[in-house]
């Protein structure tokens, strides 16, 4: 089996679905065989009924079927029922296997993309994709995949059986059958559009609900909860209407297919009736008896039964294609991120030089501080000083590759480098904000971040950050679960865990944003001592702070100043915020 990481494999939704179906190839093959067994038993049943009805009319005196005939009938009915039951069970099992494969396939890509899922994929969209969208394809993989072949094999078997006694009836069936197929295709196009619109409305509803729940408190403060509730109701109505549209198309498809099937069977009945009335004698190989008439009349509905079922299942194909389109979108994002990471590989950071760098804020192409220039080498530390609002955090975001630069150059190892959203840059840079960022999970997960380290290595990093005794005192130690942002850990304890994570992964460049602002003096001194250990190991440190620090730790000090226009704008914004607060 080929590597499914290659996105060109899944250039179309059909290719993706076909590849996923291969995971249940054996089950699909058995399901097709069971379907052929069913149609064989159906033909045998028609033969049994037609022969005994013929004998009942023409045999004098008529004798009831013997024990062997009844046993033959029971065997036919039991075999067909058992084949139907087994086909259903195997189809369910195949559907579970295929859906599990697709879910794992999608999870692999979402895990690799991580935060890069956004903004292309929102939270509600990813949640719907991994749960409801894949689960909705139960019927497609359980029935449609196997029935797609049976819709060809079963009518062919009926045609062969009918052609053994008459050649006109098979022609009638062949003439009317394609009309049902054409109608299925036409309805399928309309159903595909309705299915895509239904999925879009579901994602919109999920995004809207997620956003409003996240910002519930501000909405309550400004008194707009009623308006937002009306907006949610309106979007839920849009989703309901789109869902009903899909159901209407499905019911319309089933009704029209039943109509075509009834008309087609009626044509066969009219032909046979006129033949028995002596209006013509064409079509029969050697005369047409009651046996042949009943046999053909019983086979006619069975010719259309697979096509009718295919039509009822056809709307599930449109849902599956919509899902595959969504998965391909995810695969393309993963392929683009992989290509970006492989094509922009950066060597280990030995030196970084900043020339007249200006960082921007948001989508505004305007600097938030005056141009900054400095040079930093291995084992050196630099302090960014300045009051609040001078752009220290924005500058660190730019150096971390989280923001684009407005002007200036970033020169890494003597070469001008664009670090914005470069995965190889992210792997070499550590970023510690003012409040330590800890995940909802175990301490081990917070330290390793998905990598694998022995416990001895983890405790060595904790020991270097002066956090070993803290972790050993916790219940479960490395398996102790903390909530977002540190949970019950104090600010200083969370900082130690974050610093241990730095020692464990050893980034070449460490960016610190006001790391000691919320720490007491003793904890801050311990933090700086452990930071000195990291620097001695060859790490580079850039730290922002508006507090006074010992100058012997830092090799350079850079004073940041905001441009006059920015300072004036921030003052006006602060005044406006104060007025709004008082008005509330």
XYZ file of C-alpha atoms in Angstrom:
584
model
C 0.000 0.000 0.000
C 1.312 3.406 -0.969
C 2.123 6.150 1.494
C -1.014 8.173 2.045
C 0.950 11.279 2.948
C 1.284 12.194 -0.733
C -1.455 14.680 -1.455
C -1.378 14.104 -5.235
C -2.921 10.676 -4.566
C -6.124 12.388 -3.475
C -6.472 15.015 -6.180
C -10.182 14.165 -6.474
C -12.813 13.102 -3.883
C -13.410 9.838 -5.773
C -9.747 8.836 -5.394
C -9.826 9.483 -1.668
C -13.027 7.490 -1.180
C -11.723 4.638 -3.344
C -8.507 4.486 -1.335
C -10.424 4.437 1.945
C -12.675 1.647 0.662
C -9.607 -0.570 0.135
C -9.308 -0.954 3.914
C -12.471 -3.092 3.787
C -11.830 -4.799 0.445
C -12.440 -8.299 1.824
C -15.729 -7.310 3.464
C -16.916 -5.633 0.256
C -16.073 -8.729 -1.787
C -18.007 -10.990 0.592
C -20.939 -8.557 0.570
C -21.077 -8.697 -3.245
C -21.031 -12.503 -3.178
C -23.901 -12.510 -0.676
C -25.842 -10.132 -2.921
C -25.364 -12.470 -5.881
C -26.533 -15.345 -3.691
C -29.691 -13.375 -2.906
C -30.534 -12.756 -6.568
C -29.855 -16.437 -7.341
C -32.327 -17.447 -4.647
C -34.821 -14.913 -5.977
C -34.621 -16.429 -9.468
C -34.995 -19.904 -7.938
C -38.058 -18.721 -6.000
C -39.636 -17.315 -9.169
C -38.999 -20.626 -10.911
C -40.604 -22.589 -8.035
C -43.710 -20.393 -7.891
C -44.161 -20.289 -11.678
C -43.795 -24.049 -12.098
C -46.225 -24.928 -9.305
C -48.743 -22.332 -10.456
C -48.565 -23.781 -13.981
C -49.155 -27.285 -12.623
C -52.049 -26.043 -10.497
C -53.829 -24.674 -13.592
C -53.080 -27.342 -16.173
C -52.489 -30.540 -14.166
C -55.624 -32.597 -13.558
C -56.141 -33.566 -10.853
C -53.723 -31.135 -9.164
C -51.548 -32.575 -6.440
C -49.939 -30.551 -3.693
C -46.121 -30.253 -3.785
C -44.369 -33.128 -2.151
C -42.064 -32.892 0.865
C -39.006 -32.460 -1.295
C -40.566 -29.408 -3.052
C -41.494 -27.804 0.274
C -37.993 -28.409 1.580
C -36.672 -26.798 -1.609
C -38.856 -23.711 -0.971
C -37.819 -23.475 2.685
C -34.165 -23.772 1.696
C -34.570 -20.912 -0.797
C -36.280 -18.613 1.699
C -33.881 -19.384 4.543
C -30.816 -18.994 2.347
C -31.998 -15.637 1.009
C -32.878 -14.341 4.477
C -29.568 -15.513 5.914
C -27.653 -13.913 3.037
C -29.475 -10.614 3.635
C -28.687 -10.712 7.355
C -25.010 -11.541 6.835
C -24.681 -8.869 4.168
C -26.044 -6.280 6.602
C -23.661 -7.328 9.379
C -20.609 -7.413 7.119
C -21.588 -4.042 5.657
C -21.752 -2.548 9.147
C -18.329 -3.939 9.985
C -16.870 -2.585 6.737
C -18.360 0.837 7.455
C -16.743 0.913 10.898
C -13.332 0.004 9.445
C -13.484 2.629 6.692
C -14.746 5.399 8.953
C -12.066 4.621 11.528
C -9.465 4.845 8.781
C -10.781 8.220 7.610
C -10.931 9.543 11.171
C -7.354 8.453 11.877
C -6.291 9.881 8.511
C -7.836 13.239 9.400
C -6.458 13.166 12.960
C -2.914 12.633 11.670
C -3.174 15.767 9.577
C -4.840 17.877 12.251
C -2.141 16.808 14.703
C 0.651 17.735 12.293
C -0.974 21.038 11.430
C -1.795 21.859 15.051
C -2.247 25.625 15.354
C -1.674 25.993 11.612
C -5.204 24.679 11.118
C -6.365 28.204 11.772
C -7.696 30.379 10.240
C -8.391 27.986 7.347
C -10.161 25.557 9.688
C -12.145 26.843 12.649
C -12.825 24.908 15.843
C -16.411 23.994 14.988
C -15.424 22.978 11.454
C -12.702 20.612 12.686
C -15.055 19.182 15.321
C -17.799 18.555 12.741
C -15.291 16.984 10.356
C -13.939 14.488 12.888
C -17.323 13.539 14.370
C -20.630 14.139 12.623
C -19.358 14.402 9.021
C -17.527 11.077 9.137
C -20.227 9.337 11.185
C -22.894 10.415 8.670
C -21.225 8.199 6.061
C -22.305 4.998 7.828
C -24.863 4.121 5.150
C -22.540 4.957 2.274
C -19.803 2.579 3.375
C -22.180 -0.051 4.794
C -24.491 -0.344 1.776
C -23.662 1.905 -1.155
C -20.093 0.679 -1.718
C -21.135 -2.946 -2.202
C -24.457 -2.133 -3.850
C -22.663 -0.041 -6.465
C -21.445 -3.319 -8.003
C -24.605 -5.261 -7.230
C -26.651 -2.676 -9.134
C -24.842 -3.986 -12.233
C -24.458 -7.686 -11.418
C -27.982 -8.362 -10.126
C -29.883 -6.886 -13.122
C -27.527 -8.757 -15.482
C -28.363 -12.007 -13.673
C -32.095 -11.268 -14.026
C -31.644 -10.453 -17.724
C -29.873 -13.767 -18.327
C -32.636 -15.678 -16.559
C -35.368 -13.814 -18.503
C -33.558 -14.263 -21.826
C -33.607 -18.027 -21.336
C -37.367 -18.083 -22.047
C -38.051 -14.818 -23.956
C -36.119 -12.112 -25.784
C -38.643 -9.226 -25.845
C -38.920 -8.832 -22.057
C -35.112 -8.382 -21.657
C -35.289 -5.688 -24.376
C -38.046 -3.880 -22.467
C -35.975 -4.040 -19.318
C -32.848 -2.793 -21.092
C -34.781 0.104 -22.637
C -36.424 1.342 -19.423
C -33.500 0.706 -17.031
C -31.214 3.518 -18.292
C -33.970 6.090 -17.702
C -33.698 5.404 -13.982
C -29.920 5.755 -14.121
C -30.147 9.100 -15.939
C -32.618 10.392 -13.394
C -30.351 9.296 -10.534
C -27.480 11.298 -12.025
C -29.637 14.406 -12.476
C -30.962 14.225 -8.937
C -27.449 13.505 -7.689
C -26.168 16.833 -9.000
C -28.931 18.685 -7.201
C -28.438 16.623 -4.057
C -24.698 17.390 -4.105
C -25.338 21.135 -4.086
C -27.872 20.739 -1.282
C -25.479 18.585 0.747
C -22.633 21.101 0.441
C -24.950 23.936 1.444
C -26.181 21.906 4.427
C -22.615 21.309 5.613
C -21.786 24.989 5.191
C -24.814 25.997 7.267
C -23.809 23.497 9.979
C -20.274 24.896 10.143
C -21.599 28.442 10.299
C -23.897 27.517 13.150
C -21.056 25.833 15.031
C -18.691 28.776 14.504
C -21.330 31.254 15.625
C -22.206 29.260 18.736
C -18.533 28.778 19.677
C -17.766 32.470 19.256
C -20.785 33.620 21.275
C -20.113 31.196 24.129
C -16.489 32.340 24.235
C -17.556 35.971 24.502
C -20.669 35.485 26.631
C -19.521 37.702 29.493
C -18.709 40.760 27.318
C -22.058 40.321 25.521
C -23.833 40.341 28.874
C -21.961 43.465 29.942
C -22.986 45.421 26.855
C -26.533 44.007 26.935
C -26.642 42.400 23.485
C -27.547 38.843 24.499
C -31.061 39.117 23.038
C -29.757 40.221 19.650
C -27.165 37.440 19.613
C -29.812 34.885 20.610
C -31.901 36.040 17.628
C -28.854 35.653 15.362
C -28.319 32.097 16.641
C -31.991 31.278 16.078
C -31.823 32.660 12.543
C -28.759 30.562 11.713
C -30.354 27.446 13.242
C -33.375 28.078 10.989
C -31.067 28.283 7.973
C -29.561 24.929 8.944
C -33.031 23.409 9.439
C -34.193 24.624 6.041
C -31.083 23.290 4.306
C -31.569 19.927 6.039
C -35.197 19.751 4.923
C -34.099 20.586 1.384
C -31.779 17.567 1.386
C -34.605 15.354 2.689
C -37.041 16.662 0.058
C -34.625 15.772 -2.717
C -34.124 12.299 -1.231
C -37.882 11.656 -1.018
C -38.425 13.038 -4.518
C -35.742 10.730 -5.863
C -37.326 7.681 -4.244
C -40.831 8.568 -5.441
C -39.827 9.113 -9.076
C -37.770 5.911 -9.152
C -40.743 3.947 -7.844
C -42.893 5.517 -10.554
C -40.467 4.521 -13.325
C -40.224 1.006 -11.919
C -44.016 0.632 -11.761
C -44.421 1.847 -15.354
C -41.698 -0.504 -16.554
C -43.265 -3.527 -14.842
C -46.615 -2.501 -16.319
C -45.078 -2.560 -19.811
C -43.932 -6.137 -19.230
C -47.397 -7.085 -17.956
C -49.095 -5.496 -20.980
C -46.787 -7.365 -23.358
C -47.497 -10.680 -21.670
C -51.254 -10.037 -21.533
C -51.484 -9.210 -25.230
C -49.352 -12.264 -26.028
C -51.719 -14.575 -24.149
C -54.696 -12.914 -25.860
C -53.196 -13.929 -29.201
C -52.566 -10.425 -30.519
C -49.046 -11.430 -31.556
C -46.629 -14.306 -31.032
C -43.207 -12.654 -31.100
C -40.573 -12.846 -28.439
C -40.807 -16.456 -27.341
C -38.220 -19.051 -28.224
C -40.688 -21.959 -28.336
C -44.093 -20.655 -27.378
C -45.135 -18.862 -24.192
C -46.827 -20.911 -21.476
C -48.230 -19.832 -18.144
C -44.968 -20.911 -16.531
C -42.913 -18.559 -18.696
C -45.408 -15.712 -18.196
C -45.415 -15.938 -14.400
C -41.651 -16.432 -14.322
C -41.045 -13.290 -16.404
C -43.612 -11.255 -14.473
C -41.943 -12.137 -11.154
C -38.468 -11.314 -12.494
C -39.412 -7.855 -13.825
C -39.639 -6.133 -10.376
C -36.414 -7.838 -9.313
C -34.618 -6.207 -12.267
C -35.523 -2.748 -10.968
C -35.122 -3.515 -7.246
C -31.313 -2.964 -7.206
C -31.731 0.236 -9.241
C -34.425 1.518 -6.873
C -32.228 0.819 -3.896
C -29.296 2.478 -5.661
C -31.427 5.556 -6.189
C -32.428 5.617 -2.530
C -28.746 5.386 -1.552
C -27.484 7.810 -4.197
C -27.892 10.894 -1.994
C -25.472 9.243 0.439
C -22.842 9.356 -2.291
C -23.218 13.133 -2.513
C -22.702 13.378 1.259
C -19.584 11.210 0.983
C -18.193 13.332 -1.856
C -18.768 16.464 0.233
C -16.863 14.855 3.105
C -14.032 13.856 0.756
C -13.800 17.439 -0.547
C -13.437 18.616 3.042
C -10.752 16.027 3.753
C -8.852 16.987 0.596
C -8.897 20.586 1.803
C -7.291 19.355 5.034
C -4.762 17.265 3.088
C -3.819 20.242 0.917
C -3.208 22.375 4.003
C -0.992 19.636 5.461
C 0.916 19.241 2.179
C 1.455 23.009 1.929
C 2.759 23.155 5.503
C 5.088 20.192 4.891
C 6.428 21.748 1.695
C 6.961 25.060 3.452
C 8.861 23.388 6.282
C 11.062 21.295 3.954
C 11.849 24.107 1.536
C 12.765 26.648 4.223
C 15.096 24.653 6.453
C 17.350 26.871 8.541
C 20.693 25.874 10.071
C 21.307 26.088 13.822
C 21.345 29.655 15.044
C 24.874 30.836 15.767
C 24.274 34.562 15.530
C 21.402 36.928 14.902
C 21.748 40.525 13.761
C 18.898 43.005 13.656
C 19.193 46.028 11.403
C 16.655 48.854 11.800
C 13.884 46.362 12.552
C 10.371 47.782 12.963
C 7.496 45.578 14.127
C 3.867 46.088 13.151
C 0.594 45.591 14.948
C -2.328 43.633 13.488
C -3.072 44.304 9.837
C -1.878 47.903 10.033
C 1.318 48.499 8.109
C 2.671 50.853 10.778
C 5.476 50.383 13.253
C 4.780 50.326 16.971
C 8.343 51.232 17.970
C 11.320 53.052 16.545
C 13.863 51.075 14.483
C 15.937 48.651 16.565
C 19.425 47.336 15.769
C 21.584 44.881 17.691
C 23.661 41.735 17.268
C 23.573 38.629 19.453
C 25.878 35.607 19.448
C 25.871 32.229 21.160
C 25.872 32.484 24.960
C 24.900 36.163 25.061
C 21.882 37.861 26.636
C 20.082 41.071 25.687
C 17.584 43.146 27.678
C 14.769 45.089 26.003
C 13.821 48.008 28.246
C 10.990 50.468 28.035
C 7.695 51.423 29.654
C 4.446 49.653 28.826
C 3.197 50.373 25.312
C 6.587 50.767 23.658
C 6.230 47.561 21.624
C 8.383 45.091 23.557
C 5.910 42.215 23.183
C 5.301 43.025 19.517
C 9.040 42.972 18.835
C 9.364 39.589 20.563
C 6.414 38.283 18.508
C 8.220 39.391 15.347
C 11.460 37.706 16.401
C 9.496 34.560 17.228
C 8.042 34.493 13.711
C 4.484 35.209 14.844
C 4.226 38.666 13.237
C 5.509 40.175 10.029
C 8.058 42.980 10.141
C 7.203 46.436 8.810
C 10.790 47.363 8.032
C 14.388 46.408 8.593
C 16.217 43.072 8.340
C 16.672 39.938 10.414
C 20.033 38.392 9.588
C 20.630 34.844 10.855
C 24.137 33.389 10.570
C 25.052 36.183 8.163
C 22.073 35.711 5.794
C 18.916 37.813 5.561
C 16.079 35.553 6.697
C 12.306 35.766 6.728
C 11.329 34.027 9.977
C 7.582 34.618 9.713
C 5.748 31.276 10.045
C 8.858 29.225 9.323
C 8.615 25.820 10.980
C 12.373 25.325 11.100
C 12.624 28.661 12.940
C 9.939 27.632 15.426
C 11.925 24.488 16.243
C 14.930 26.567 17.297
C 13.163 29.305 19.234
C 11.655 29.151 22.719
C 9.100 31.789 23.747
C 8.063 32.352 27.367
C 5.364 34.981 27.843
C 4.762 36.928 31.048
C 2.407 34.193 32.281
C 3.744 30.686 31.738
C 1.701 28.795 29.155
C 0.886 25.310 30.441
C -1.484 22.923 28.730
C -4.416 21.039 30.209
C -2.655 17.727 30.684
C 0.001 15.958 32.698
C 3.311 17.514 33.626
C 4.981 14.973 31.370
C 2.918 16.171 28.393
C 3.691 19.791 29.226
C 7.410 19.060 29.280
C 7.724 16.747 26.282
C 5.224 18.513 23.937
C 4.662 15.289 22.007
C 8.305 14.136 21.967
C 9.632 11.121 23.849
C 12.083 11.471 26.743
C 13.093 9.097 29.522
C 12.022 10.012 33.053
C 15.658 10.498 34.028
C 16.056 13.152 31.338
C 12.865 14.904 32.448
C 13.960 15.040 36.080
C 17.376 16.300 35.018
C 15.703 19.239 33.261
C 13.488 19.818 36.314
C 16.557 19.731 38.547
C 18.237 22.376 36.389
C 15.143 24.587 36.739
C 14.995 24.020 40.513
C 11.639 22.260 40.140
C 12.479 18.622 40.888
C 11.382 18.742 44.533
C 8.140 20.440 43.488
C 7.252 17.718 40.986
C 8.211 14.862 43.328
C 5.901 16.304 45.987
C 2.888 16.242 43.669
C 0.569 13.207 43.521
C 1.536 11.203 40.476
C 4.678 13.302 39.985
C 5.201 13.521 36.209
C 1.669 12.219 35.624
C 0.106 14.953 37.749
C -2.585 16.653 35.666
C -2.795 20.433 35.642
C -5.381 22.685 34.053
C -4.840 25.466 31.533
C -2.379 28.166 32.523
C -0.890 26.250 35.436
C -3.960 25.315 37.448
C -3.116 25.220 41.159
C 0.549 25.930 40.605
C 1.721 29.360 41.673
C 3.181 31.801 39.175
C 6.729 30.985 40.246
C 6.123 27.224 40.096
C 4.608 27.504 36.622
C 7.629 29.544 35.516
C 9.958 26.820 36.769
C 8.061 24.164 34.814
C 8.245 26.350 31.704
C 11.966 26.887 32.255
C 12.486 23.134 32.671
C 10.787 22.715 29.312
C 13.357 25.133 27.871
C 16.234 23.133 29.378
C 14.716 19.933 28.003
C 14.313 21.094 24.392
C 17.329 23.427 24.408
C 16.237 26.038 21.821
C 19.042 28.095 20.316
C 17.216 31.360 21.043
C 15.046 32.050 24.082
C 12.598 34.974 24.061
C 11.228 36.088 27.429
C 8.397 38.587 27.856
C 8.369 40.134 31.355
C 9.100 36.755 32.990
C 9.672 38.194 36.488
C 6.897 40.798 36.559
C 4.561 38.723 38.748
C 7.229 37.009 40.866
C 8.446 37.963 44.296
C 12.041 39.084 44.667
C 13.437 35.766 45.878
C 11.649 33.727 43.176
C 12.775 36.221 40.538
C 16.399 35.860 41.671
C 16.149 32.057 41.515
C 14.658 32.328 38.043
C 17.517 34.530 36.838
C 20.051 32.123 38.318
C 18.578 29.223 36.378
C 18.463 31.385 33.275
C 22.183 32.003 33.680
C 22.679 28.211 33.538
C 20.830 28.068 30.215
C 23.008 30.863 28.824
C 26.205 29.110 29.912
C 25.084 26.071 27.939
C 25.255 28.177 24.782
C 21.729 29.556 24.558
C 20.940 33.103 23.446
C 18.504 35.152 25.536
C 16.398 38.178 24.643
C 14.278 39.362 27.547
C 11.891 42.293 27.786
C 11.239 44.053 31.071
C 10.361 47.451 32.491
C 11.973 46.506 35.814
C 15.572 47.027 36.900
C 17.813 43.989 36.499
C 21.444 43.430 37.330
C 23.500 44.594 34.399
C 26.120 41.856 34.836
C 23.707 39.240 33.474
C 23.019 41.031 30.181
C 25.643 41.708 27.552
C 23.506 44.388 25.897
C 20.620 46.660 26.851
C 18.279 48.140 24.228
C 15.857 50.940 25.133
C 12.640 50.816 23.111
C 10.665 53.932 22.350
C 7.284 54.132 20.647
C 6.838 56.537 17.722
C 5.090 59.757 18.628
C 2.057 58.950 16.483
C 1.663 55.571 18.167
C 2.011 57.024 21.659
C -0.602 59.687 20.907
C -2.958 57.070 19.424
C -2.530 54.780 22.441
C -3.248 57.696 24.788
C -6.442 58.484 22.902
C -7.448 54.792 22.940
C -6.807 54.571 26.689
C -8.891 57.702 27.308
C -11.704 56.333 25.160
C -11.623 53.016 27.028
C -11.791 54.863 30.357
C -14.847 56.837 29.206
C -16.592 53.653 28.026
C -15.826 51.920 31.311
C -17.364 54.787 33.306
C -20.406 54.796 31.030
C -20.935 51.075 31.676
